[in-house]
Amino acid sequence: MIKMFASDLDGTLLNALHETDRTIRGAIKEAIAQGAHVVPATGRAVLPCGEHGFTGLAVDAVCANGSIVRGKDGEVLKTFEVDSAFTEELLRAFPQICFDCCTPDGMFSSGSFEMHQAGFANDSLMKRIIMRGMRARGSVHEEQYFDQSVSQILAHQVCKINCRVTSEELDRELKAFIAAHEDTVVNAPFDPVMFEITDKDCNKGASIAWLGRHYGIEEDEIAVYGDGGNDLVMLRRFRHSYATANGSDEAKAAASATIGRCEFHAVPKHILATLRHQRSSVRVQ
């Protein structure tokens, strides 16, 4: 019996426009009505339950690659904090990079708005339009504070550090720096052009398992869905794991099965099919 459905958002649960819609919300409502927990599991910075199209739905949220776990009322249930000594060393070693430091209080960036935007310069026009729309659909909780000093950033609990670099040399230097600290942090980006740095023990799978235990749900009673790099550990961990057909080859290999494409509502359809099967099984018994 599946008691918790946990899904990545972009490329997985959300539609081709990176939004929720009637079909997605309907599946979530049906799952909740039948007593299941629904958990958006995302690399996005912060996702209180009433935002990004989930307004009015009683969902928990695993945010920032698992480093922040929020309950149905938006309260912080658990965090994985990046080692503060590493954060300080990183910020001081690469002052030319705009690091977006995700905290439960919001996003605090080491560089200017212009430095932040420069990281998107090599994206295609379509990707820039999509990303701009995703950022526009954020909220006050995702307000970003630029030009923050090291001390200002360290005054908050840094759970995840994002950045983009356009220089190949700088990309190599940053990857080497992270590799030298692999006993402390891990980089698990959803997109190869990005860096998404968290504590080494942090990932969506660990946080979903923790949330399951919080509600008395076994891992075998959890179904997870993903499509990319920051979903791999999650997909490997759970027996009921599903990659979307539009996902990466690595995600498909990590999952127990591959379902349809996100733009055709593969995940909400799979959730509804699972619920129907479980209802039928109960009636037969």
mmCIF file of C-alpha atoms in Angstrom, residues 77-213:
data_model
loop_
_atom_site.group_PDB
_atom_site.id
_atom_site.type_symbol
_atom_site.label_atom_id
_atom_site.label_comp_id
_atom_site.label_asym_id
_atom_site.label_seq_id
_atom_site.Cartn_x
_atom_site.Cartn_y
_atom_site.Cartn_z
ATOM 1 C CA LEU A 77 10.450 20.249 10.153
ATOM 2 C CA LYS A 78 14.090 19.454 9.394
ATOM 3 C CA THR A 79 17.170 20.987 7.799
ATOM 4 C CA PHE A 80 20.561 19.802 6.578
ATOM 5 C CA GLU A 81 22.986 22.697 7.045
ATOM 6 C CA VAL A 82 26.094 23.159 4.923
ATOM 7 C CA ASP A 83 29.187 23.309 7.141
ATOM 8 C CA SER A 84 29.672 27.000 7.934
ATOM 9 C CA ALA A 85 33.469 26.752 7.668
ATOM 10 C CA PHE A 86 33.109 25.367 4.136
ATOM 11 C CA THR A 87 30.626 28.088 3.204
ATOM 12 C CA GLU A 88 32.974 30.812 4.397
ATOM 13 C CA GLU A 89 35.977 29.286 2.620
ATOM 14 C CA LEU A 90 33.978 28.940 -0.604
ATOM 15 C CA LEU A 91 32.686 32.508 -0.568
ATOM 16 C CA ARG A 92 36.133 33.950 0.108
ATOM 17 C CA ALA A 93 37.874 31.721 -2.459
ATOM 18 C CA PHE A 94 35.576 32.717 -5.358
ATOM 19 C CA PRO A 95 34.511 36.379 -4.941
ATOM 20 C CA GLN A 96 33.951 36.580 -8.717
ATOM 21 C CA ILE A 97 31.046 34.101 -8.525
ATOM 22 C CA CYS A 98 27.551 34.995 -7.392
ATOM 23 C CA PHE A 99 26.629 32.252 -4.925
ATOM 24 C CA ASP A 100 22.929 32.022 -4.095
ATOM 25 C CA CYS A 101 22.758 30.735 -0.529
ATOM 26 C CA CYS A 102 19.446 29.124 0.316
ATOM 27 C CA THR A 103 18.279 29.376 3.925
ATOM 28 C CA PRO A 104 14.919 28.826 5.652
ATOM 29 C CA ASP A 105 14.718 32.635 5.784
ATOM 30 C CA GLY A 106 15.160 33.199 2.032
ATOM 31 C CA MET A 107 17.901 33.433 -0.569
ATOM 32 C CA PHE A 108 21.024 35.459 0.194
ATOM 33 C CA SER A 109 23.447 36.075 -2.671
ATOM 34 C CA SER A 110 27.127 36.954 -2.456
ATOM 35 C CA GLY A 111 27.102 38.903 -5.725
ATOM 36 C CA SER A 112 25.065 41.540 -7.472
ATOM 37 C CA PHE A 113 21.900 41.044 -9.480
ATOM 38 C CA GLU A 114 23.948 41.612 -12.636
ATOM 39 C CA MET A 115 26.413 38.852 -11.647
ATOM 40 C CA HIS A 116 23.506 36.527 -10.966
ATOM 41 C CA GLN A 117 21.917 37.225 -14.354
ATOM 42 C CA ALA A 118 25.234 36.716 -16.160
ATOM 43 C CA GLY A 119 25.079 33.045 -15.211
ATOM 44 C CA PHE A 120 22.127 32.594 -17.582
ATOM 45 C CA ALA A 121 23.843 34.267 -20.553
ATOM 46 C CA ASN A 122 24.605 30.997 -22.368
ATOM 47 C CA ASP A 123 21.088 29.577 -22.044
ATOM 48 C CA SER A 124 18.925 29.285 -25.128
ATOM 49 C CA LEU A 125 16.170 31.863 -25.616
ATOM 50 C CA MET A 126 13.484 29.278 -24.812
ATOM 51 C CA LYS A 127 15.237 28.211 -21.632
ATOM 52 C CA ARG A 128 15.638 31.833 -20.512
ATOM 53 C CA ILE A 129 11.914 32.401 -21.047
ATOM 54 C CA ILE A 130 11.022 29.291 -19.034
ATOM 55 C CA MET A 131 13.425 30.150 -16.210
ATOM 56 C CA ARG A 132 12.158 33.735 -16.087
ATOM 57 C CA GLY A 133 8.618 32.419 -15.776
ATOM 58 C CA MET A 134 9.607 30.023 -13.004
ATOM 59 C CA ARG A 135 11.239 32.843 -11.043
ATOM 60 C CA ALA A 136 8.226 35.110 -11.617
ATOM 61 C CA ARG A 137 5.967 32.454 -10.123
ATOM 62 C CA GLY A 138 7.934 32.596 -6.891
ATOM 63 C CA SER A 139 6.733 34.539 -3.889
ATOM 64 C CA VAL A 140 7.771 36.734 -1.042
ATOM 65 C CA HIS A 141 9.286 33.615 0.552
ATOM 66 C CA GLU A 142 11.673 33.373 -2.380
ATOM 67 C CA GLU A 143 12.756 37.011 -2.280
ATOM 68 C CA GLN A 144 16.431 37.238 -3.089
ATOM 69 C CA TYR A 145 18.855 39.542 -1.297
ATOM 70 C CA PHE A 146 21.903 40.524 -3.359
ATOM 71 C CA ASP A 147 25.324 41.942 -2.475
ATOM 72 C CA GLN A 148 25.398 40.148 0.857
ATOM 73 C CA SER A 149 28.679 40.062 2.767
ATOM 74 C CA VAL A 150 30.141 36.813 4.058
ATOM 75 C CA SER A 151 29.143 37.701 7.605
ATOM 76 C CA GLN A 152 25.594 38.576 6.518
ATOM 77 C CA ILE A 153 25.230 35.217 4.796
ATOM 78 C CA LEU A 154 26.713 33.257 7.686
ATOM 79 C CA ALA A 155 24.198 34.879 10.031
ATOM 80 C CA HIS A 156 21.647 32.519 8.463
ATOM 81 C CA GLN A 157 21.458 28.733 8.296
ATOM 82 C CA VAL A 158 22.798 27.989 4.808
ATOM 83 C CA CYS A 159 21.280 24.738 3.563
ATOM 84 C CA LYS A 160 22.089 24.846 -0.154
ATOM 85 C CA ILE A 161 24.410 26.892 -2.371
ATOM 86 C CA ASN A 162 23.600 27.473 -6.052
ATOM 87 C CA CYS A 163 25.621 29.118 -8.788
ATOM 88 C CA ARG A 164 26.301 29.168 -12.516
ATOM 89 C CA VAL A 165 29.663 29.950 -14.082
ATOM 90 C CA THR A 166 30.267 30.775 -17.733
ATOM 91 C CA SER A 167 34.070 30.427 -17.727
ATOM 92 C CA GLU A 168 35.436 26.938 -18.420
ATOM 93 C CA GLU A 169 38.506 27.685 -16.327
ATOM 94 C CA LEU A 170 36.407 28.854 -13.387
ATOM 95 C CA ASP A 171 34.164 25.819 -13.802
ATOM 96 C CA ARG A 172 37.195 23.518 -13.482
ATOM 97 C CA GLU A 173 38.502 25.411 -10.460
ATOM 98 C CA LEU A 174 35.182 25.250 -8.649
ATOM 99 C CA LYS A 175 34.737 21.541 -9.383
ATOM 100 C CA ALA A 176 38.257 20.892 -8.072
ATOM 101 C CA PHE A 177 37.465 22.893 -4.930
ATOM 102 C CA ILE A 178 34.311 20.871 -4.305
ATOM 103 C CA ALA A 179 36.152 17.596 -4.962
ATOM 104 C CA ALA A 180 38.716 18.579 -2.339
ATOM 105 C CA HIS A 181 35.844 18.886 0.166
ATOM 106 C CA GLU A 182 33.940 15.733 -0.788
ATOM 107 C CA ASP A 183 34.009 14.631 2.838
ATOM 108 C CA THR A 184 31.850 17.669 3.652
ATOM 109 C CA VAL A 185 29.637 18.539 0.658
ATOM 110 C CA VAL A 186 28.137 17.130 -2.522
ATOM 111 C CA ASN A 187 27.218 18.816 -5.813
ATOM 112 C CA ALA A 188 24.014 17.363 -7.303
ATOM 113 C CA PRO A 189 22.618 19.735 -9.946
ATOM 114 C CA PHE A 190 19.478 19.079 -11.976
ATOM 115 C CA ASP A 191 21.231 20.738 -14.925
ATOM 116 C CA PRO A 192 24.946 20.171 -15.746
ATOM 117 C CA VAL A 193 25.494 23.921 -16.219
ATOM 118 C CA MET A 194 24.635 24.537 -12.584
ATOM 119 C CA PHE A 195 26.190 23.881 -9.208
ATOM 120 C CA GLU A 196 23.863 22.824 -6.382
ATOM 121 C CA ILE A 197 25.916 22.240 -3.252
ATOM 122 C CA THR A 198 24.565 20.667 -0.060
ATOM 123 C CA ASP A 199 25.830 18.722 2.927
ATOM 124 C CA LYS A 200 27.223 15.345 1.824
ATOM 125 C CA ASP A 201 24.506 13.450 3.689
ATOM 126 C CA CYS A 202 21.723 15.538 2.173
ATOM 127 C CA ASN A 203 19.579 14.376 -0.750
ATOM 128 C CA LYS A 204 15.923 14.108 -1.616
ATOM 129 C CA GLY A 205 15.865 10.405 -0.790
ATOM 130 C CA ALA A 206 17.163 10.860 2.757
ATOM 131 C CA SER A 207 14.692 13.660 3.463
ATOM 132 C CA ILE A 208 11.717 11.771 2.022
ATOM 133 C CA ALA A 209 12.635 8.726 4.117
ATOM 134 C CA TRP A 210 12.907 10.978 7.192
ATOM 135 C CA LEU A 211 9.507 12.512 6.454
ATOM 136 C CA GLY A 212 8.042 9.043 6.058
ATOM 137 C CA ARG A 213 9.358 8.036 9.493
#
